[in-house]
PDB file of C-alpha atoms in Angstrom:
ATOM      1  CA  MET R   1      16.451 -29.311 138.430  1.00 84.00           C
ATOM      2  CA  ILE R   2      19.683 -30.252 136.519  1.00 86.00           C
ATOM      3  CA  LYS R   3      19.881 -32.585 133.874  1.00 93.00           C
ATOM      4  CA  VAL R   4      22.546 -34.996 132.439  1.00 94.00           C
ATOM      5  CA  HIS R   5      22.363 -33.303 128.721  1.00 94.00           C
ATOM      6  CA  ASP R   6      22.968 -29.819 130.872  1.00 91.00           C
ATOM      7  CA  LEU R   7      26.322 -31.647 132.579  1.00 93.00           C
ATOM      8  CA  ALA R   8      29.467 -29.677 130.888  1.00 92.00           C
ATOM      9  CA  PRO R   9      33.276 -29.106 132.274  1.00 92.00           C
ATOM     10  CA  ALA R  10      33.742 -25.607 133.563  1.00 92.00           C
ATOM     11  CA  GLN R  11      34.593 -23.088 131.292  1.00 91.00           C
ATOM     12  CA  GLY R  12      38.162 -23.310 130.217  1.00 90.00           C
ATOM     13  CA  GLU R  13      38.413 -26.535 131.785  1.00 92.00           C
ATOM     14  CA  LYS R  14      39.318 -28.767 128.675  1.00 92.00           C
ATOM     15  CA  HIS R  15      41.514 -27.419 125.317  1.00 90.00           C
ATOM     16  CA  ALA R  16      41.328 -28.554 122.085  1.00 89.00           C
ATOM     17  CA  LYS R  17      44.348 -30.725 120.688  1.00 89.00           C
ATOM     18  CA  LYS R  18      47.328 -28.597 118.974  1.00 87.00           C
ATOM     19  CA  ARG R  19      47.546 -29.307 115.456  1.00 88.00           C
ATOM     20  CA  VAL R  20      50.522 -28.547 114.438  1.00 87.00           C
ATOM     21  CA  GLY R  21      52.766 -29.143 110.861  1.00 86.00           C
ATOM     22  CA  ARG R  22      49.686 -27.453 108.896  1.00 88.00           C
ATOM     23  CA  GLY R  23      50.462 -25.263 106.654  1.00 86.00           C
ATOM     24  CA  ILE R  24      52.798 -22.261 107.090  1.00 84.00           C
ATOM     25  CA  SER R  25      50.203 -20.053 108.419  1.00 80.00           C
ATOM     26  CA  GLY R  26      48.802 -19.870 112.088  1.00 76.00           C
ATOM     27  CA  LYS R  27      51.385 -20.738 115.248  1.00 81.00           C
ATOM     28  CA  GLY R  28      52.607 -24.073 114.327  1.00 85.00           C
ATOM     29  CA  GLY R  29      52.963 -24.595 110.484  1.00 87.00           C
ATOM     30  CA  LYS R  30      56.098 -25.393 109.175  1.00 87.00           C
ATOM     31  CA  THR R  31      58.103 -27.095 111.392  1.00 88.00           C
ATOM     32  CA  ALA R  32      55.666 -27.358 113.855  1.00 88.00           C
ATOM     33  CA  GLY R  33      57.384 -26.106 116.569  1.00 86.00           C
ATOM     34  CA  ARG R  34      60.758 -27.920 116.283  1.00 87.00           C
ATOM     35  CA  GLY R  35      63.088 -25.399 115.334  1.00 87.00           C
ATOM     36  CA  SER R  36      64.962 -25.740 112.437  1.00 88.00           C
ATOM     37  CA  LYS R  37      67.609 -28.554 111.836  1.00 89.00           C
ATOM     38  CA  GLY R  38      69.085 -30.867 114.141  1.00 86.00           C
ATOM     39  CA  GLN R  39      68.153 -33.732 115.708  1.00 84.00           C
ATOM     40  CA  HIS R  40      65.248 -32.978 117.966  1.00 83.00           C
ATOM     41  CA  ALA R  41      63.651 -31.418 114.360  1.00 87.00           C
ATOM     42  CA  ARG R  42      64.404 -34.836 112.692  1.00 87.00           C
ATOM     43  CA  ASN R  43      62.984 -36.924 115.402  1.00 84.00           C
ATOM     44  CA  THR R  44      66.153 -38.923 115.801  1.00 86.00           C
ATOM     45  CA  VAL R  45      66.851 -39.039 119.878  1.00 87.00           C
ATOM     46  CA  PHE R  46      67.057 -42.718 120.300  1.00 87.00           C
ATOM     47  CA  ALA R  47      65.794 -43.812 124.333  1.00 85.00           C
ATOM     48  CA  GLY R  48      68.967 -44.048 125.097  1.00 85.00           C
ATOM     49  CA  PHE R  49      70.965 -41.012 124.882  1.00 88.00           C
ATOM     50  CA  GLU R  50      72.439 -39.186 127.404  1.00 89.00           C
ATOM     51  CA  GLY R  51      73.564 -35.640 125.881  1.00 87.00           C
ATOM     52  CA  GLY R  52      76.139 -37.053 124.488  1.00 88.00           C
ATOM     53  CA  GLN R  53      78.209 -38.584 127.820  1.00 92.00           C
ATOM     54  CA  VAL R  54      78.848 -42.228 127.559  1.00 90.00           C
ATOM     55  CA  PRO R  55      75.649 -43.962 128.019  1.00 88.00           C
ATOM     56  CA  THR R  56      74.210 -46.399 130.632  1.00 84.00           C
ATOM     57  CA  TYR R  57      74.663 -49.503 128.812  1.00 82.00           C
ATOM     58  CA  ARG R  58      78.383 -49.215 127.735  1.00 83.00           C
ATOM     59  CA  ARG R  59      79.446 -47.992 131.304  1.00 81.00           C
ATOM     60  CA  SER R  60      77.927 -51.132 132.919  1.00 77.00           C
ATOM     61  CA  PRO R  61      80.305 -53.977 132.543  1.00 72.00           C
ATOM     62  CA  LYS R  62      79.628 -56.238 129.494  1.00 71.00           C
ATOM     63  CA  ALA R  63      77.167 -59.181 130.569  1.00 67.00           C
ATOM     64  CA  LYS R  64      79.434 -62.240 129.671  1.00 69.00           C
ATOM     65  CA  GLY R  65      77.444 -65.110 131.896  1.00 72.00           C
ATOM     66  CA  PHE R  66      77.372 -65.631 135.762  1.00 72.00           C
ATOM     67  CA  ASN R  67      80.905 -67.022 137.299  1.00 75.00           C
ATOM     68  CA  ASN R  68      80.465 -69.016 140.600  1.00 79.00           C
ATOM     69  CA  PRO R  69      83.156 -68.114 143.649  1.00 79.00           C
ATOM     70  CA  PHE R  70      82.602 -70.676 144.710  1.00 84.00           C
ATOM     71  CA  ARG R  71      82.785 -72.934 142.567  1.00 85.00           C
ATOM     72  CA  VAL R  72      85.534 -76.027 142.945  1.00 88.00           C
ATOM     73  CA  ALA R  73      87.491 -77.031 139.398  1.00 91.00           C
ATOM     74  CA  TYR R  74      89.174 -80.528 139.663  1.00 94.00           C
ATOM     75  CA  LEU R  75      91.412 -81.832 137.108  1.00 95.00           C
ATOM     76  CA  SER R  76      90.226 -85.009 135.281  1.00 95.00           C
ATOM     77  CA  LEU R  77      91.973 -88.169 135.111  1.00 94.00           C
ATOM     78  CA  ASN R  78      90.585 -91.076 133.601  1.00 95.00           C
ATOM     79  CA  LEU R  79      90.833 -95.009 134.032  1.00 95.00           C
ATOM     80  CA  ASP R  80      92.726 -95.737 131.348  1.00 93.00           C
ATOM     81  CA  THR R  81      95.333 -93.458 132.348  1.00 94.00           C
ATOM     82  CA  LEU R  82      95.884 -94.377 135.781  1.00 93.00           C
ATOM     83  CA  ASN R  83      95.392 -98.683 134.076  1.00 92.00           C
ATOM     84  CA  GLU R  84      98.836 -97.185 131.943  1.00 92.00           C
ATOM     85  CA  ALA R  85     100.682 -95.191 134.013  1.00 93.00           C
ATOM     86  CA  PHE R  86     100.337 -97.285 137.325  1.00 93.00           C
ATOM     87  CA  ASN R  87     100.901-101.218 138.215  1.00 93.00           C
ATOM     88  CA  SER R  88      99.112-103.833 140.297  1.00 92.00           C
ATOM     89  CA  GLY R  89      99.219-102.721 144.081  1.00 92.00           C
ATOM     90  CA  ASP R  90     100.420 -99.565 144.049  1.00 92.00           C
ATOM     91  CA  ASN R  91      99.537 -96.565 146.330  1.00 94.00           C
ATOM     92  CA  VAL R  92      98.124 -93.790 143.826  1.00 95.00           C
ATOM     93  CA  ASP R  93      98.099 -89.907 145.181  1.00 94.00           C
ATOM     94  CA  PRO R  94      97.513 -86.700 143.396  1.00 94.00           C
ATOM     95  CA  GLY R  95     101.580 -86.473 144.160  1.00 93.00           C
ATOM     96  CA  LYS R  96     102.457 -89.573 142.434  1.00 94.00           C
ATOM     97  CA  MET R  97     100.063 -88.404 139.206  1.00 93.00           C
ATOM     98  CA  ARG R  98     102.594 -85.520 139.330  1.00 93.00           C
ATOM     99  CA  THR R  99     105.135 -87.183 139.688  1.00 93.00           C
ATOM    100  CA  ALA R 100     104.126 -90.344 136.571  1.00 92.00           C
ATOM    101  CA  GLY R 101     103.686 -87.263 134.875  1.00 92.00           C
ATOM    102  CA  ILE R 102      99.909 -87.623 134.254  1.00 93.00           C
ATOM    103  CA  LEU R 103      98.660 -84.743 135.626  1.00 92.00           C
ATOM    104  CA  LYS R 104     100.439 -81.280 134.610  1.00 89.00           C
ATOM    105  CA  LYS R 105      98.626 -78.737 136.520  1.00 90.00           C
ATOM    106  CA  GLN R 106      98.052 -78.195 140.325  1.00 91.00           C
ATOM    107  CA  GLY R 107      95.080 -78.871 142.137  1.00 92.00           C
ATOM    108  CA  PHE R 108      92.291 -81.372 143.168  1.00 95.00           C
ATOM    109  CA  VAL R 109      91.638 -84.459 141.368  1.00 96.00           C
ATOM    110  CA  LYS R 110      88.598 -86.165 140.022  1.00 96.00           C
ATOM    111  CA  VAL R 111      88.978 -89.694 138.694  1.00 96.00           C
ATOM    112  CA  LEU R 112      86.748 -90.457 136.004  1.00 96.00           C
ATOM    113  CA  GLY R 113      85.145 -93.224 134.598  1.00 95.00           C
ATOM    114  CA  ARG R 114      86.522 -93.727 130.591  1.00 95.00           C
ATOM    115  CA  GLY R 115      88.317 -96.783 129.897  1.00 93.00           C
ATOM    116  CA  LYS R 116      89.200-100.017 131.641  1.00 93.00           C
ATOM    117  CA  ILE R 117      91.000-100.993 134.737  1.00 93.00           C
ATOM    118  CA  GLU R 118      92.777-104.593 135.559  1.00 92.00           C
ATOM    119  CA  LYS R 119      94.886-103.661 138.140  1.00 92.00           C
ATOM    120  CA  ALA R 120      94.371-103.623 141.436  1.00 94.00           C
ATOM    121  CA  MET R 121      95.241-100.250 142.979  1.00 95.00           C
ATOM    122  CA  ASN R 122      94.840 -98.119 146.028  1.00 95.00           C
ATOM    123  CA  VAL R 123      93.784 -94.909 144.517  1.00 96.00           C
ATOM    124  CA  LYS R 124      93.501 -91.518 146.444  1.00 96.00           C
ATOM    125  CA  ALA R 125      92.083 -88.605 144.851  1.00 96.00           C
ATOM    126  CA  HIS R 126      89.635 -85.611 145.812  1.00 95.00           C
ATOM    127  CA  ALA R 127      86.878 -86.883 143.911  1.00 96.00           C
ATOM    128  CA  PHE R 128      85.341 -90.375 142.278  1.00 97.00           C
ATOM    129  CA  SER R 129      82.836 -90.427 139.660  1.00 96.00           C
ATOM    130  CA  ALA R 130      80.032 -93.293 140.278  1.00 96.00           C
ATOM    131  CA  SER R 131      81.314 -95.399 137.467  1.00 96.00           C
ATOM    132  CA  ALA R 132      85.002 -94.403 138.027  1.00 96.00           C
ATOM    133  CA  LYS R 133      84.649 -95.872 141.721  1.00 96.00           C
ATOM    134  CA  LEU R 134      82.916 -99.142 140.494  1.00 96.00           C
ATOM    135  CA  ALA R 135      85.094 -99.943 138.321  1.00 95.00           C
ATOM    136  CA  ILE R 136      88.367 -99.606 140.362  1.00 95.00           C
ATOM    137  CA  GLU R 137      86.663-101.934 143.373  1.00 95.00           C
ATOM    138  CA  ALA R 138      85.978-104.630 140.786  1.00 95.00           C
ATOM    139  CA  ALA R 139      89.517-104.618 139.850  1.00 95.00           C
ATOM    140  CA  GLY R 140      90.299-105.094 143.619  1.00 94.00           C
ATOM    141  CA  GLY R 141      91.560-101.476 144.415  1.00 94.00           C
ATOM    142  CA  THR R 142      90.284 -99.085 146.848  1.00 95.00           C
ATOM    143  CA  CYS R 143      88.870 -95.634 146.547  1.00 96.00           C
ATOM    144  CA  GLU R 144      89.741 -93.419 149.156  1.00 96.00           C
ATOM    145  CA  VAL R 145      88.338 -89.727 148.959  1.00 95.00           C
ATOM    146  CA  VAL R 146      91.518 -86.892 150.090  1.00 94.00           C
ATOM    147  CA  PRO R 147      89.487 -84.232 152.089  1.00 93.00           C
ATOM    148  CA  LEU R 148      89.797 -80.493 150.626  1.00 91.00           C
ATOM    149  CA  PRO R 149      91.252 -78.329 152.084  1.00 89.00           C
ATOM    150  CA  TRP R 150      88.000 -76.413 153.817  1.00 88.00           C
ATOM    151  CA  GLY R 151      86.696 -79.491 155.453  1.00 85.00           C
ATOM    152  CA  ASP R 152      82.713 -79.540 154.944  1.00 83.00           C
ATOM    153  CA  LYS R 153      81.925 -76.395 154.536  1.00 84.00           C
ATOM    154  CA  ARG R 154      81.567 -73.991 151.953  1.00 84.00           C
ATOM    155  CA  ARG R 155      84.575 -73.313 149.846  1.00 82.00           C
ATOM    156  CA  PRO R 156      85.877 -69.805 150.585  1.00 80.00           C
ATOM    157  CA  VAL R 157      85.242 -67.077 147.772  1.00 77.00           C
ATOM    158  CA  GLN R 158      88.712 -66.615 146.772  1.00 61.00           C
ATOM    159  CA  GLY R 159      90.088 -68.627 143.790  1.00 52.00           C
ATOM    160  CA  ASN R 160      91.148 -71.991 143.518  1.00 48.00           C
ATOM    161  CA  GLN R 161      94.696 -71.365 144.919  1.00 50.00           C
ATOM    162  CA  HIS R 162      95.459 -74.158 146.916  1.00 49.00           C
ATOM    163  CA  THR R 163      98.006 -75.698 144.951  1.00 47.00           C
ATOM    164  CA  ASN R 164      99.790 -77.723 147.197  1.00 48.00           C
ATOM    165  CA  HIS R 165      98.227 -81.221 147.178  1.00 45.00           C
TER     166      HIS R 165
END
């Protein structure tokens, strides 16, 4: 009959851990199996080392953030600028804004609500902030949204190159 205290692994199944670096006698002494000199002997090989080739973390593009390919960029224009540049009763659209010199670049126009507007004018733009819309309508003017070239669908992936507006 086998008893618990008689249980043991098979002969040769278990090995004692090799104790290295314990003096010059015996097999694992002095250099402890690491040879002489070099980065492996000195334990200085870092985890990302790839044998001298350019490592993955340098080959990969530098992470500088995310650029949304579907982002719609607007040129911002405030109410006080509109108030100075145009007269009461004018029909204002992005083309007239560029002609007046208040827009320097091509692109979509968004009217923002900074400043005051005392003149009633009909403003056409690609977007309006809520405060700008309220202020223009309170002054007796109207706001008309110019539709974007791709309609109500998601914008195309290319850059914001729709400049003839």
